[in-house]
Short mmCIF file of C-alpha atoms in Angstrom, two decimals:
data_model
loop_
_atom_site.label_atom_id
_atom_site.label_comp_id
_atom_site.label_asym_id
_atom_site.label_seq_id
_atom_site.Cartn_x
_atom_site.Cartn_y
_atom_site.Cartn_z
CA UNK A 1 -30.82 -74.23 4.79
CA UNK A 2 -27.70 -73.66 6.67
CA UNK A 3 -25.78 -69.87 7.79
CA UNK A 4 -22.28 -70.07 7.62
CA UNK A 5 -19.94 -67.32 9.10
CA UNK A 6 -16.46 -67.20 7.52
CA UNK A 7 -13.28 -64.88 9.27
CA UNK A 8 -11.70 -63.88 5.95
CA UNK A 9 -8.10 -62.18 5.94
CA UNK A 10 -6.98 -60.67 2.57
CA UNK A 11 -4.04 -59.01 1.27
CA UNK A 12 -5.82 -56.04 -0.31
CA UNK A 13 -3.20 -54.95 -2.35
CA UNK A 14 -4.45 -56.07 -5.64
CA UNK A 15 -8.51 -55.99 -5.00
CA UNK A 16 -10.71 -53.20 -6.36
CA UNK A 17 -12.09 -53.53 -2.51
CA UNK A 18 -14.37 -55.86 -1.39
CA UNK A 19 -17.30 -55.45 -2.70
CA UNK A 20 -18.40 -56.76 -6.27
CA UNK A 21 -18.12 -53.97 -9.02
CA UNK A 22 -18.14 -53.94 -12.76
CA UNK A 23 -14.28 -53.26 -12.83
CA UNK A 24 -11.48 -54.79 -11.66
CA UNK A 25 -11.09 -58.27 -9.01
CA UNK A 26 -13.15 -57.95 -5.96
CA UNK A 27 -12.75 -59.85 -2.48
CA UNK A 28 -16.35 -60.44 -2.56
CA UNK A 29 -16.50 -62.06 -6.17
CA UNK A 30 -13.50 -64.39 -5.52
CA UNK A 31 -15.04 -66.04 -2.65
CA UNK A 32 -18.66 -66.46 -4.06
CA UNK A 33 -17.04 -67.57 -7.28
CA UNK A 34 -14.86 -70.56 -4.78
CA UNK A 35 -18.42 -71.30 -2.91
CA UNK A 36 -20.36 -71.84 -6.50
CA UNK A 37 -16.92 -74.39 -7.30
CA UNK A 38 -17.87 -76.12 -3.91
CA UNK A 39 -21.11 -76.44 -3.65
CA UNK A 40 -22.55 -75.66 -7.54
CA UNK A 41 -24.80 -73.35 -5.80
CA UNK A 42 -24.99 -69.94 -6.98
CA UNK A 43 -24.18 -68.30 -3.65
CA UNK A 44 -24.60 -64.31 -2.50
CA UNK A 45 -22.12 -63.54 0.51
CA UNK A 46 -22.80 -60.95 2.83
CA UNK A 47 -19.91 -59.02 4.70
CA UNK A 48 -19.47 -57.06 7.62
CA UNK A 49 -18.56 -53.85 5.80
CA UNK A 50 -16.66 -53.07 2.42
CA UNK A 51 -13.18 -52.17 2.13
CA UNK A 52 -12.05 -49.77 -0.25
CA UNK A 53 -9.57 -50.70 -2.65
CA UNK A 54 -5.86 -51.23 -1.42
CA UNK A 55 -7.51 -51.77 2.37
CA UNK A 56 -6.20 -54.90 3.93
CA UNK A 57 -8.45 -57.28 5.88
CA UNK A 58 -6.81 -59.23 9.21
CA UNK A 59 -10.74 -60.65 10.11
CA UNK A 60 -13.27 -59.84 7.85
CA UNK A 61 -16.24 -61.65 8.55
CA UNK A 62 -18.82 -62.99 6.24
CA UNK A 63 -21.56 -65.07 5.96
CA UNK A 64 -24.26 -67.12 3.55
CA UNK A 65 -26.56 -69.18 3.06
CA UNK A 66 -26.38 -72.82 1.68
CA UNK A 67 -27.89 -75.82 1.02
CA UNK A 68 -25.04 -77.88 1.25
CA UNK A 69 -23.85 -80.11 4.05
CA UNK A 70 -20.45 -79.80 4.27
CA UNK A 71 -18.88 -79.66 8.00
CA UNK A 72 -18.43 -76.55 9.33
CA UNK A 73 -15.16 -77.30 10.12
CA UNK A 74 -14.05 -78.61 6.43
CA UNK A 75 -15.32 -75.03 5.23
CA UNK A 76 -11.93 -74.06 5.54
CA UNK A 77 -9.40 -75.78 4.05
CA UNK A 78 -11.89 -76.93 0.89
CA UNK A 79 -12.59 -72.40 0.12
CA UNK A 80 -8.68 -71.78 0.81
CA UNK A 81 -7.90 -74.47 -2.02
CA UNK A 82 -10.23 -72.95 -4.44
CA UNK A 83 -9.42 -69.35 -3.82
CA UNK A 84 -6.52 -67.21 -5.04
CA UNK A 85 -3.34 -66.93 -2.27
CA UNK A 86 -4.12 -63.51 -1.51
CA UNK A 87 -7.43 -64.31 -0.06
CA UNK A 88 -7.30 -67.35 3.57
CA UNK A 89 -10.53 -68.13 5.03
CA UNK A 90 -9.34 -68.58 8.74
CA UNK A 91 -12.12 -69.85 10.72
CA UNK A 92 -15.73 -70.73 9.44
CA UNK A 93 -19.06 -71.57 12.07
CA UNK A 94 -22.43 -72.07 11.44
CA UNK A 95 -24.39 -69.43 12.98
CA UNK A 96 -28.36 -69.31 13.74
CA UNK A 97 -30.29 -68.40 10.29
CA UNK A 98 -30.98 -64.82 11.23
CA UNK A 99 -27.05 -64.23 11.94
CA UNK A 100 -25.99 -61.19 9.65
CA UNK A 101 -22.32 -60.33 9.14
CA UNK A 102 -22.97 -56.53 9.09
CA UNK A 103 -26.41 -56.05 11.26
CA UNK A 104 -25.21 -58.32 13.87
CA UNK A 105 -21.78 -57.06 13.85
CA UNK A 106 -21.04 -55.22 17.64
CA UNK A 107 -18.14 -53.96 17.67
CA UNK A 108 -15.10 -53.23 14.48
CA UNK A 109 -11.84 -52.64 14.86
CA UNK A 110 -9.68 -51.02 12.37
CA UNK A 111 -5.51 -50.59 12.16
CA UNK A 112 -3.68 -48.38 10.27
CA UNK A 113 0.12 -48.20 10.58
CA UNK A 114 2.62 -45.61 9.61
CA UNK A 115 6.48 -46.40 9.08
CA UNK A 116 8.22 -43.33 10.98
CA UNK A 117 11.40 -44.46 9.51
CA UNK A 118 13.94 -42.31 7.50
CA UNK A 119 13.48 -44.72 5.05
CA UNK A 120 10.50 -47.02 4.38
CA UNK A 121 10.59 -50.72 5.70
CA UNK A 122 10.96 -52.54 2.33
CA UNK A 123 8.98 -55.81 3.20
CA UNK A 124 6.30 -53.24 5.01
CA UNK A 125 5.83 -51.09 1.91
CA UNK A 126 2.55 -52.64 1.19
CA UNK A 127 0.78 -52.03 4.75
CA UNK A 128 2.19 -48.45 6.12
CA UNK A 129 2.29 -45.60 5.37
CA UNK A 130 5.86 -43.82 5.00
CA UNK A 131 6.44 -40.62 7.29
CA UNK A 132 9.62 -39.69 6.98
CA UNK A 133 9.61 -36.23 8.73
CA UNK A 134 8.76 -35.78 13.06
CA UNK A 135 5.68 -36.76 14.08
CA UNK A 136 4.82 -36.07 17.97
CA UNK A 137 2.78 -38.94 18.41
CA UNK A 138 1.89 -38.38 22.04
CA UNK A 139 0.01 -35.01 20.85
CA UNK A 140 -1.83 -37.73 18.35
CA UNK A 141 -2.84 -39.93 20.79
CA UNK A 142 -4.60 -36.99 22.98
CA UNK A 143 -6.54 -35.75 19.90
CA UNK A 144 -7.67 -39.41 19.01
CA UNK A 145 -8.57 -40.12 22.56
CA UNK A 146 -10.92 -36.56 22.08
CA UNK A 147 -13.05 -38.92 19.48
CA UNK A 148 -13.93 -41.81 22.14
CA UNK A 149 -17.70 -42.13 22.72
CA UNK A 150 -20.83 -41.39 20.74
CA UNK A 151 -20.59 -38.59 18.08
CA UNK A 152 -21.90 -37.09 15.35
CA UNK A 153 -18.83 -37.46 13.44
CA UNK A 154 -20.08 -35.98 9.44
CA UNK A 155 -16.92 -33.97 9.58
CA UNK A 156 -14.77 -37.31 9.80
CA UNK A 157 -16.36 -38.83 6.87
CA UNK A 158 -16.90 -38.85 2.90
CA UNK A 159 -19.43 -36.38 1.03
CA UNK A 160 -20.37 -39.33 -0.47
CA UNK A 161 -21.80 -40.93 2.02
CA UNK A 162 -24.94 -42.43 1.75
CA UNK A 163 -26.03 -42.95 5.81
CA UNK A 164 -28.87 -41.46 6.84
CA UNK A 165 -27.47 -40.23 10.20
CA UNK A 166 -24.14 -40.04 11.08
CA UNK A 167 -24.13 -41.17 14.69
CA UNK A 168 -21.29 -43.57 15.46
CA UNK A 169 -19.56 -44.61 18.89
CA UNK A 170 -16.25 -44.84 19.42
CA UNK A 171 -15.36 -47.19 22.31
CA UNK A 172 -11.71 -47.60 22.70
CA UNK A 173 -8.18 -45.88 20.83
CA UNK A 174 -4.47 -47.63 21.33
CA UNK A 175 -1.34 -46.47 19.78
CA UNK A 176 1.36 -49.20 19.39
CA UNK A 177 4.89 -48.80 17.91
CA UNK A 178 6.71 -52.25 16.62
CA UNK A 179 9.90 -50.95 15.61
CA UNK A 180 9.33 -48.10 13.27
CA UNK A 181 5.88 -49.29 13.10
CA UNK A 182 3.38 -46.42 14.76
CA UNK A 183 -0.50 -48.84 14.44
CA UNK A 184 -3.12 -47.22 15.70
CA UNK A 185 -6.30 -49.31 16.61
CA UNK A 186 -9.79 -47.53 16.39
CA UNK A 187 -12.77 -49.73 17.94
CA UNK A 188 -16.10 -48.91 17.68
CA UNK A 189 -20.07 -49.73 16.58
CA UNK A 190 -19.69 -48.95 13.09
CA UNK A 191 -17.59 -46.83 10.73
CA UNK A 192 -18.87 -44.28 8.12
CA UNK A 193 -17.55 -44.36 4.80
CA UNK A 194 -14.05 -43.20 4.78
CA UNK A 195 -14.14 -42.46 8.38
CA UNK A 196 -10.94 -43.93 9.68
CA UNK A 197 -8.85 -42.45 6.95
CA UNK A 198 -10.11 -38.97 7.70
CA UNK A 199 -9.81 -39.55 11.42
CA UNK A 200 -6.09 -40.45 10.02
CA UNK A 201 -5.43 -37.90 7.73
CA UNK A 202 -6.71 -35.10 10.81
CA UNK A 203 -4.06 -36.66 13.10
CA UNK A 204 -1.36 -36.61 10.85
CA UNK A 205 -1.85 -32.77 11.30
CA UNK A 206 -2.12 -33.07 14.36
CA UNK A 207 1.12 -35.05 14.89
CA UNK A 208 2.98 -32.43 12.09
CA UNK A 209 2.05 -29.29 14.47
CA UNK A 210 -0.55 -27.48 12.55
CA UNK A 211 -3.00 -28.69 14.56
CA UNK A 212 -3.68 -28.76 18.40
CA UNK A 213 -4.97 -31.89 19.54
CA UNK A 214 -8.05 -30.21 21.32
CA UNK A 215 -8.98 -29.19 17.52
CA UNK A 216 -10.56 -32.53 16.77
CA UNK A 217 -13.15 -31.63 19.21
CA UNK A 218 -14.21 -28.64 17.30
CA UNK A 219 -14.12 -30.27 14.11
CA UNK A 220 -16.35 -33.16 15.34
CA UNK A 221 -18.70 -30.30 16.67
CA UNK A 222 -18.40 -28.41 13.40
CA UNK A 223 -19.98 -31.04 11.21
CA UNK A 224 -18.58 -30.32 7.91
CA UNK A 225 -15.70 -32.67 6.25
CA UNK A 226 -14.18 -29.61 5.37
CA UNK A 227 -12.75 -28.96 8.66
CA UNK A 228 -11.13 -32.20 9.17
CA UNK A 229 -7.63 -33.21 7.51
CA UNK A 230 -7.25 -35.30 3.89
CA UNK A 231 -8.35 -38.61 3.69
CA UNK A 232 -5.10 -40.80 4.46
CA UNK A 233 -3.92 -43.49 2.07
CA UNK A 234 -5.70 -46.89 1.80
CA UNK A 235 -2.42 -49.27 1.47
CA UNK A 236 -1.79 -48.71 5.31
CA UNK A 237 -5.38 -49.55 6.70
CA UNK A 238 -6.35 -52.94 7.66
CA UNK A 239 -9.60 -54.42 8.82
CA UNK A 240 -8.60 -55.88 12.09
CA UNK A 241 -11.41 -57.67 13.61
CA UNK A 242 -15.34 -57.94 14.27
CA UNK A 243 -17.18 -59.12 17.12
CA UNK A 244 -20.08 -60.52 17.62
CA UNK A 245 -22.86 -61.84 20.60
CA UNK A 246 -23.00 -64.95 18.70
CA UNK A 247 -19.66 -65.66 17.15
CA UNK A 248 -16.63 -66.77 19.41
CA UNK A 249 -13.61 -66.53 17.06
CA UNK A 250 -10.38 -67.82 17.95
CA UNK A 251 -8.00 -64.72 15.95
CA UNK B 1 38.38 -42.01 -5.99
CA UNK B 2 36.53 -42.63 -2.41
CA UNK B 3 34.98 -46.37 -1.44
CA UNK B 4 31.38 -45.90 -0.61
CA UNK B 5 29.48 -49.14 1.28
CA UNK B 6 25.86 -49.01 1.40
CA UNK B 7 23.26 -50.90 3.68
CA UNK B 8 20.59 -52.43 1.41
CA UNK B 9 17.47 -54.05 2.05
CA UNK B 10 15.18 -55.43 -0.77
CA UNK B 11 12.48 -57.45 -1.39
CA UNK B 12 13.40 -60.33 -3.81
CA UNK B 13 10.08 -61.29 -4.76
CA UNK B 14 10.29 -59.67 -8.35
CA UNK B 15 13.89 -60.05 -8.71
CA UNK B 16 16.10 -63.08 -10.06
CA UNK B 17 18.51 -63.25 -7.78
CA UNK B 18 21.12 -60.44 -6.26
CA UNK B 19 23.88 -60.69 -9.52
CA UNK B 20 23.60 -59.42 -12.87
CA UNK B 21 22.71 -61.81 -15.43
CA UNK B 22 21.06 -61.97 -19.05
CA UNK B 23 17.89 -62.75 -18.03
CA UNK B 24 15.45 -60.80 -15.41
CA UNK B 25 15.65 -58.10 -13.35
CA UNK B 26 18.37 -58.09 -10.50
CA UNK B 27 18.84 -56.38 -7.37
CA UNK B 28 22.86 -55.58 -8.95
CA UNK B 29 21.64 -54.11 -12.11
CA UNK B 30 19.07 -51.64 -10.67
CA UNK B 31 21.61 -50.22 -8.22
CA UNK B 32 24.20 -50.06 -11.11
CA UNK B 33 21.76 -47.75 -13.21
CA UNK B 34 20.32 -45.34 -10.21
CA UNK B 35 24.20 -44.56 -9.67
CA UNK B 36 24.89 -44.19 -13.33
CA UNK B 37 21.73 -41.50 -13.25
CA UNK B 38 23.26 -40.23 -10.42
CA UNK B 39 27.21 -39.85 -11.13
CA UNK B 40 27.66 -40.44 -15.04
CA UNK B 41 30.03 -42.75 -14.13
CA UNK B 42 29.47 -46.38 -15.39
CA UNK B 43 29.93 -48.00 -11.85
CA UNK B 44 30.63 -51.55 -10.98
CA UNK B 45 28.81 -52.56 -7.55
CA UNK B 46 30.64 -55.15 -5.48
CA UNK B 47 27.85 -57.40 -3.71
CA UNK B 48 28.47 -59.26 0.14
CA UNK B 49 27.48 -62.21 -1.77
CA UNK B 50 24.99 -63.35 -4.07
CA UNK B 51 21.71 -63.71 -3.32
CA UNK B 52 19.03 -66.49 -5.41
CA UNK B 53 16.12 -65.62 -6.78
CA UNK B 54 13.34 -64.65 -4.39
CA UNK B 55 15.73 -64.43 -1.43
CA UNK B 56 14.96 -61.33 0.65
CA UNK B 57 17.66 -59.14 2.19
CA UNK B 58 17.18 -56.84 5.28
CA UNK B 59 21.03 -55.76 5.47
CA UNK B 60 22.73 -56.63 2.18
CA UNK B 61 26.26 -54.93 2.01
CA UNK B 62 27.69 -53.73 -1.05
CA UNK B 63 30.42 -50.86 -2.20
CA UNK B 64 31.42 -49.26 -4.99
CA UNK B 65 34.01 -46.94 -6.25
CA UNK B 66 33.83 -43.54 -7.22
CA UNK B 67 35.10 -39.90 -8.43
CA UNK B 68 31.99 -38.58 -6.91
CA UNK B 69 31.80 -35.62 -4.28
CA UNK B 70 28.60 -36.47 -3.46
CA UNK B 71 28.80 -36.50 0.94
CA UNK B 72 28.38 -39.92 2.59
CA UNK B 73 24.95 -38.84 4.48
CA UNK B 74 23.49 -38.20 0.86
CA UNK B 75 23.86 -40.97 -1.05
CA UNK B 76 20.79 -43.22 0.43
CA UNK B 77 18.77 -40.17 -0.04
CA UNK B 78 19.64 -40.03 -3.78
CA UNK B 79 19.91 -43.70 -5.10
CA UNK B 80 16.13 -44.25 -2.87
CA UNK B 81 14.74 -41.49 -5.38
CA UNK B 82 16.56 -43.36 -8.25
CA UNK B 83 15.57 -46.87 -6.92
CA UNK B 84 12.41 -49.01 -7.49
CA UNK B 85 10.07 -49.44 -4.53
CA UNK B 86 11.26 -52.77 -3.40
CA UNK B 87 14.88 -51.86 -3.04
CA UNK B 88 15.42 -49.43 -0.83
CA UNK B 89 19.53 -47.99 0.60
CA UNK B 90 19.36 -47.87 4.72
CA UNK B 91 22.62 -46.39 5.49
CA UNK B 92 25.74 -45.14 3.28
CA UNK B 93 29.00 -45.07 4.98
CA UNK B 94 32.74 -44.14 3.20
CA UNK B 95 35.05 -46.69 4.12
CA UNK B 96 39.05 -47.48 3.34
CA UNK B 97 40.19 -48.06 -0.24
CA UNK B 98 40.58 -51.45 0.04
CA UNK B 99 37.44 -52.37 1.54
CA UNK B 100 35.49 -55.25 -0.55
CA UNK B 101 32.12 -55.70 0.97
CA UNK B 102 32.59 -59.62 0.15
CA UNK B 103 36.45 -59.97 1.21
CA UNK B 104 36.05 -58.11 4.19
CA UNK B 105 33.50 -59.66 5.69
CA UNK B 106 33.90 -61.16 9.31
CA UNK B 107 29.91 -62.75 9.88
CA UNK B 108 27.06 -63.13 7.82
CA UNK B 109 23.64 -63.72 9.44
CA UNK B 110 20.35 -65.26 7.43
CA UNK B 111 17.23 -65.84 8.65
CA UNK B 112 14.61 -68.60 7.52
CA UNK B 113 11.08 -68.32 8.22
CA UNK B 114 8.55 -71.21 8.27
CA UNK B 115 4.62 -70.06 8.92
CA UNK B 116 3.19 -72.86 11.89
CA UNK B 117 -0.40 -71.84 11.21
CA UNK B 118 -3.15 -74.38 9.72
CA UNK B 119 -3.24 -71.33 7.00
CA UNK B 120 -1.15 -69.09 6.12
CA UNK B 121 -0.52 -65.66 6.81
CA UNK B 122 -1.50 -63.88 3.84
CA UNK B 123 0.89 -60.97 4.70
CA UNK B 124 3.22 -63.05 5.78
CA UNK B 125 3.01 -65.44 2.32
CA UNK B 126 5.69 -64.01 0.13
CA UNK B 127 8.46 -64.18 3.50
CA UNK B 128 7.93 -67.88 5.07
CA UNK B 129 7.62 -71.64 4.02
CA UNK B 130 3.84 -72.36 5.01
CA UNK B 131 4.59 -75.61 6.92
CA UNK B 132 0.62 -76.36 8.35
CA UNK B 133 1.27 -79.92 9.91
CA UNK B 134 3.30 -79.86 13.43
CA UNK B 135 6.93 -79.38 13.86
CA UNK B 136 9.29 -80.40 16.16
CA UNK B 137 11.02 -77.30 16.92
CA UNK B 138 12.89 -79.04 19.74
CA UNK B 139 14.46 -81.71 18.10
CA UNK B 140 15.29 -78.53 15.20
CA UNK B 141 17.00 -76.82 17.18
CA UNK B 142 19.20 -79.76 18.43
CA UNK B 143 20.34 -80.67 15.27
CA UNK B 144 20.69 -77.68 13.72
CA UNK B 145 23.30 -77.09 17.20
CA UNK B 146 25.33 -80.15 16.00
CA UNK B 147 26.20 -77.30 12.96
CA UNK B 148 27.74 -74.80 14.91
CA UNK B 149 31.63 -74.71 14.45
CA UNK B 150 33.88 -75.28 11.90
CA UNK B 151 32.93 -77.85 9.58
CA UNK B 152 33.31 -79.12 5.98
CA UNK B 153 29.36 -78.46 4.83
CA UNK B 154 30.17 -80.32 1.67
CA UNK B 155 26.81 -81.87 2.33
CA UNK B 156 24.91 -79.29 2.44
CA UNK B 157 26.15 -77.17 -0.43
CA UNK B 158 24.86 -77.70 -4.49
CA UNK B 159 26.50 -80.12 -6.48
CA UNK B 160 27.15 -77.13 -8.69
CA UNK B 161 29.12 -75.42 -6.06
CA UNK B 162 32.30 -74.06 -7.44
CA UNK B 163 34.57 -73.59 -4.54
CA UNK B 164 37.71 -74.94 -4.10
CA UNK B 165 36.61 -76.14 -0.45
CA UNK B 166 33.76 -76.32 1.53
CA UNK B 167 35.27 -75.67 5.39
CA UNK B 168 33.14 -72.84 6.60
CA UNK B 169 32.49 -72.11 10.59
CA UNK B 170 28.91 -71.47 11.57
CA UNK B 171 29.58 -68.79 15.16
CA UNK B 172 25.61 -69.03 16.45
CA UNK B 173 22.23 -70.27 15.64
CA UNK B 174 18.71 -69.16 16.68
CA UNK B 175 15.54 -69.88 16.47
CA UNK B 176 12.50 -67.45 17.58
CA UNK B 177 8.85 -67.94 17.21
CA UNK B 178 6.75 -64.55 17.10
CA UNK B 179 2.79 -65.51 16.29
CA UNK B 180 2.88 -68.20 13.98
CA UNK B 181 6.41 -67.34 12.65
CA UNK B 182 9.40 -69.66 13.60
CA UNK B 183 12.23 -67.79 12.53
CA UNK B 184 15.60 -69.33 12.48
CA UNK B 185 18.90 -67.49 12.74
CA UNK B 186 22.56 -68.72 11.19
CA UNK B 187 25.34 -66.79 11.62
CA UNK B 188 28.53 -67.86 9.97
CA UNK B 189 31.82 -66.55 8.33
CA UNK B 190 30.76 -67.23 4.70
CA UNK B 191 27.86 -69.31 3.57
CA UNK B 192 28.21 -71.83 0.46
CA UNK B 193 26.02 -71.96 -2.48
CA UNK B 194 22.28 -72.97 -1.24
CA UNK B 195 23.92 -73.95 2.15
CA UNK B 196 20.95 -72.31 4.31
CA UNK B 197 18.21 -73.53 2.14
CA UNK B 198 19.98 -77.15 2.13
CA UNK B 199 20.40 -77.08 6.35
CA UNK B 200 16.57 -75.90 6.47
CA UNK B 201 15.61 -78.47 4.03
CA UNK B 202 17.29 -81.45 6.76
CA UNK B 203 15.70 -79.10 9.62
CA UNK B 204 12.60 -80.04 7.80
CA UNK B 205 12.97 -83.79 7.94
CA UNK B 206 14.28 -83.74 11.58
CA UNK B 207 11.21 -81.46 12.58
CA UNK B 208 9.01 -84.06 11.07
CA UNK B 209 10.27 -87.31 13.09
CA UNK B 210 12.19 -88.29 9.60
CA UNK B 211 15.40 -87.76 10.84
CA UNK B 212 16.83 -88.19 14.27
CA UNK B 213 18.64 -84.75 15.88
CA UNK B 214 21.83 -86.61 15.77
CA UNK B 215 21.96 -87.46 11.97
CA UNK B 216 23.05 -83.80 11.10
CA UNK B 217 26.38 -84.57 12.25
CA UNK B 218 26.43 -88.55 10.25
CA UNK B 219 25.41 -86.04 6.83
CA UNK B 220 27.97 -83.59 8.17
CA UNK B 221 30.73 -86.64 8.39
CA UNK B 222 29.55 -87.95 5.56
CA UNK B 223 30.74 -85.03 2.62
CA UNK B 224 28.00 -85.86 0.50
CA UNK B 225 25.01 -83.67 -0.95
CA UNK B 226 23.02 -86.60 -1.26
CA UNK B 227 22.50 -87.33 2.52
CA UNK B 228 21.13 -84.37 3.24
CA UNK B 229 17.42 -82.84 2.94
CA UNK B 230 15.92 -81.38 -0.08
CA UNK B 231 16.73 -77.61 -0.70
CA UNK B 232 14.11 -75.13 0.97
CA UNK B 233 12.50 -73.05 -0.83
CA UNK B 234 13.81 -69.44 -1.56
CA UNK B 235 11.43 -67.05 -0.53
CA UNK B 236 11.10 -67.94 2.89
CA UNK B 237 14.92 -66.96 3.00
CA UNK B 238 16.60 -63.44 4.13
CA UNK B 239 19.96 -62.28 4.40
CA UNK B 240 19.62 -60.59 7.47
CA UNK B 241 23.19 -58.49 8.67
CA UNK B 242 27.06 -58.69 7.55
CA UNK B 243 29.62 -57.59 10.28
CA UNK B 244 32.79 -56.30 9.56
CA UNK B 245 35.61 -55.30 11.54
CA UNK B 246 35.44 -51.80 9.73
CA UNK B 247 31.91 -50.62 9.44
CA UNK B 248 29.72 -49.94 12.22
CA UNK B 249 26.37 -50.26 11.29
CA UNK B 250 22.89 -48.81 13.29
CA UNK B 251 20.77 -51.14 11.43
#
């Protein structure tokens, strides 16, 4: 028995997420369903976290179990010709047995880019979200930086969530504009359900003026989703990376 | 009657080609209809030039003629809300009577992307020629030099090409890697039928150590399509900015 870790990036335009569901394609069912090709093994893959549908990935990371004894480094290329074009395994490593894409994941990083332009970026349409109007994106920045370290941070996600404790740390924010590309990068231990499209939604408030920045501190402290902003649209949010103690990728 | 030029960028992925035609959708058409929705007035739109199916366009040029009173600063704002998603009006501008957004123009720039990585960049897939073994860009870019000037590109035109001659002057060329993206530039004072994709195609052969640098100007001497390179293909292809001596553009 072998553990292989794959770094997955996906295009998540046309997935209903990641995670296998009775309707529509899933991320998570194409790639099992290119292992079982491979190997004839009927094979359940395990990944760091779902991603809602319309969420892109950059590095996903994943990981199963297998019998067979393929290479690690042939992994590759032999999923990437078995899988549809808008899924590329990047990088695959075997990993110790007890290696677990989501419990031994230390640190996430998420993106999620708004086009500031007058008019949207045609080939960007897919991956940002359109903001026509003034944002102040320095007031933005303060009122993320308000969210860095370890908080109870209910108010920033779903109802729906399932987690028994809402805990989460938060260990580094950026702001980057590429042309009339604003990405923001949100690092931390774990996200909650929904929890960087609230964060999202909150400072696009922020950055429209009918919020102070120093407000994201009471609504953190507030604990109730209801104080925080809408959730923000999936298309423009993409799984950046994962780290690891074990894994050294290469992205 | 005013002369309106528009600034249009589109994403050719879902479109056969730039000029109206029986079959498909085209980029032509679509504008034709949001400005009969928006003037009554059955409207013929003049084009910089064609472009193929799948080609992309970042600053396409076009004009039209009008008894509309719309203002110049409006009319992106109302063909966008008339327009499909993946065509989308930058900039509107009223110019002189006679201008002819083909005619007049003085340079036309395209851009042709090839993807280096050992897979591809799925966001990247629908906008560059994933080209996984190495290239070298060197010798490229010293062949594709031997192009610049004025030259008679019979070579690297179709065989269905209908013009009465084939002397056209290529001003600059460029080539820029960002990531895993090797973008390369041609700017020119027309462009013949496939005459990117055909130079790309050679680029191709001289990148892989088929071709020495120096052939490009034997092919170029030689006035025959045959000696040249396969044609690229389209989708890695943009038509990137058209200069004219009469519209100033903030693109």
């Amino acid at each position: 028995m072998r553990n292989v870790a794959i770094i997955v990036s996906y295009d998540g335009r046309e997935f209903n997420g990641f995670q296998s569901q009775p309707y529509g394609r899933t991320v998570q069912v194409e790639i099992e369903t290119a292992l079982q090709k491979l190997t004839g093994e009927d094979i359940l893959l395990i990944g760091s976290g779902r991603t809602d549908a319309g969420v892109h990935a950059r590095g996903q990371v994943c990981n199963f179990h297998t019998e067979s004894s393929i290479p690690a480094e042939r992994w590759a290329i032999a999923l990437n010709t078995r899988l549809p074009k808008d899924i590329v395994v990047l990088e695959a490593h075997e990993v110790s047995l007890d290696f677990h894409s989501r419990r031994s994941a230390k640190r996430k990083t998420y993106r999620y880019s708004i086009d500031l332009a007058k008019f949207p970026d045609v080939f960007y349409r897919h991956y940002a979200y359109h903001h026509p109007t003034p944002l102040n994106v320095q007031a933005m920045l303060e009122g993320l930086r308000l969210l860095v370290g370890e908080h109870d941070f209910t108010s920033f996600t779903s109802i729906h969530s399932t987690k028994p404790h809402h805990i989460r740390t938060i260990y580094d924010v950026q702001m980057r504009q590429e042309g009339s590309i604003l990405h923001t990068f949100i690092t931390g231990n774990g996200f909650l359900y929904n929890m960087v499209r609230v964060i999202m939604g909150t400072l696009l408030w922020v950055g429209q003026g009918k919020l102070a920045p120093s407000e994201m501190t009471r609504i953190l402290q507030g604990r109730k989703r209801s104080l925080a902003g809408p959730t923000a649209m999936p298309h423009a949010l993409m799984l950046w990376e994962v780290e690891y103690a074990e894994l050294q990728q290469s992205l």
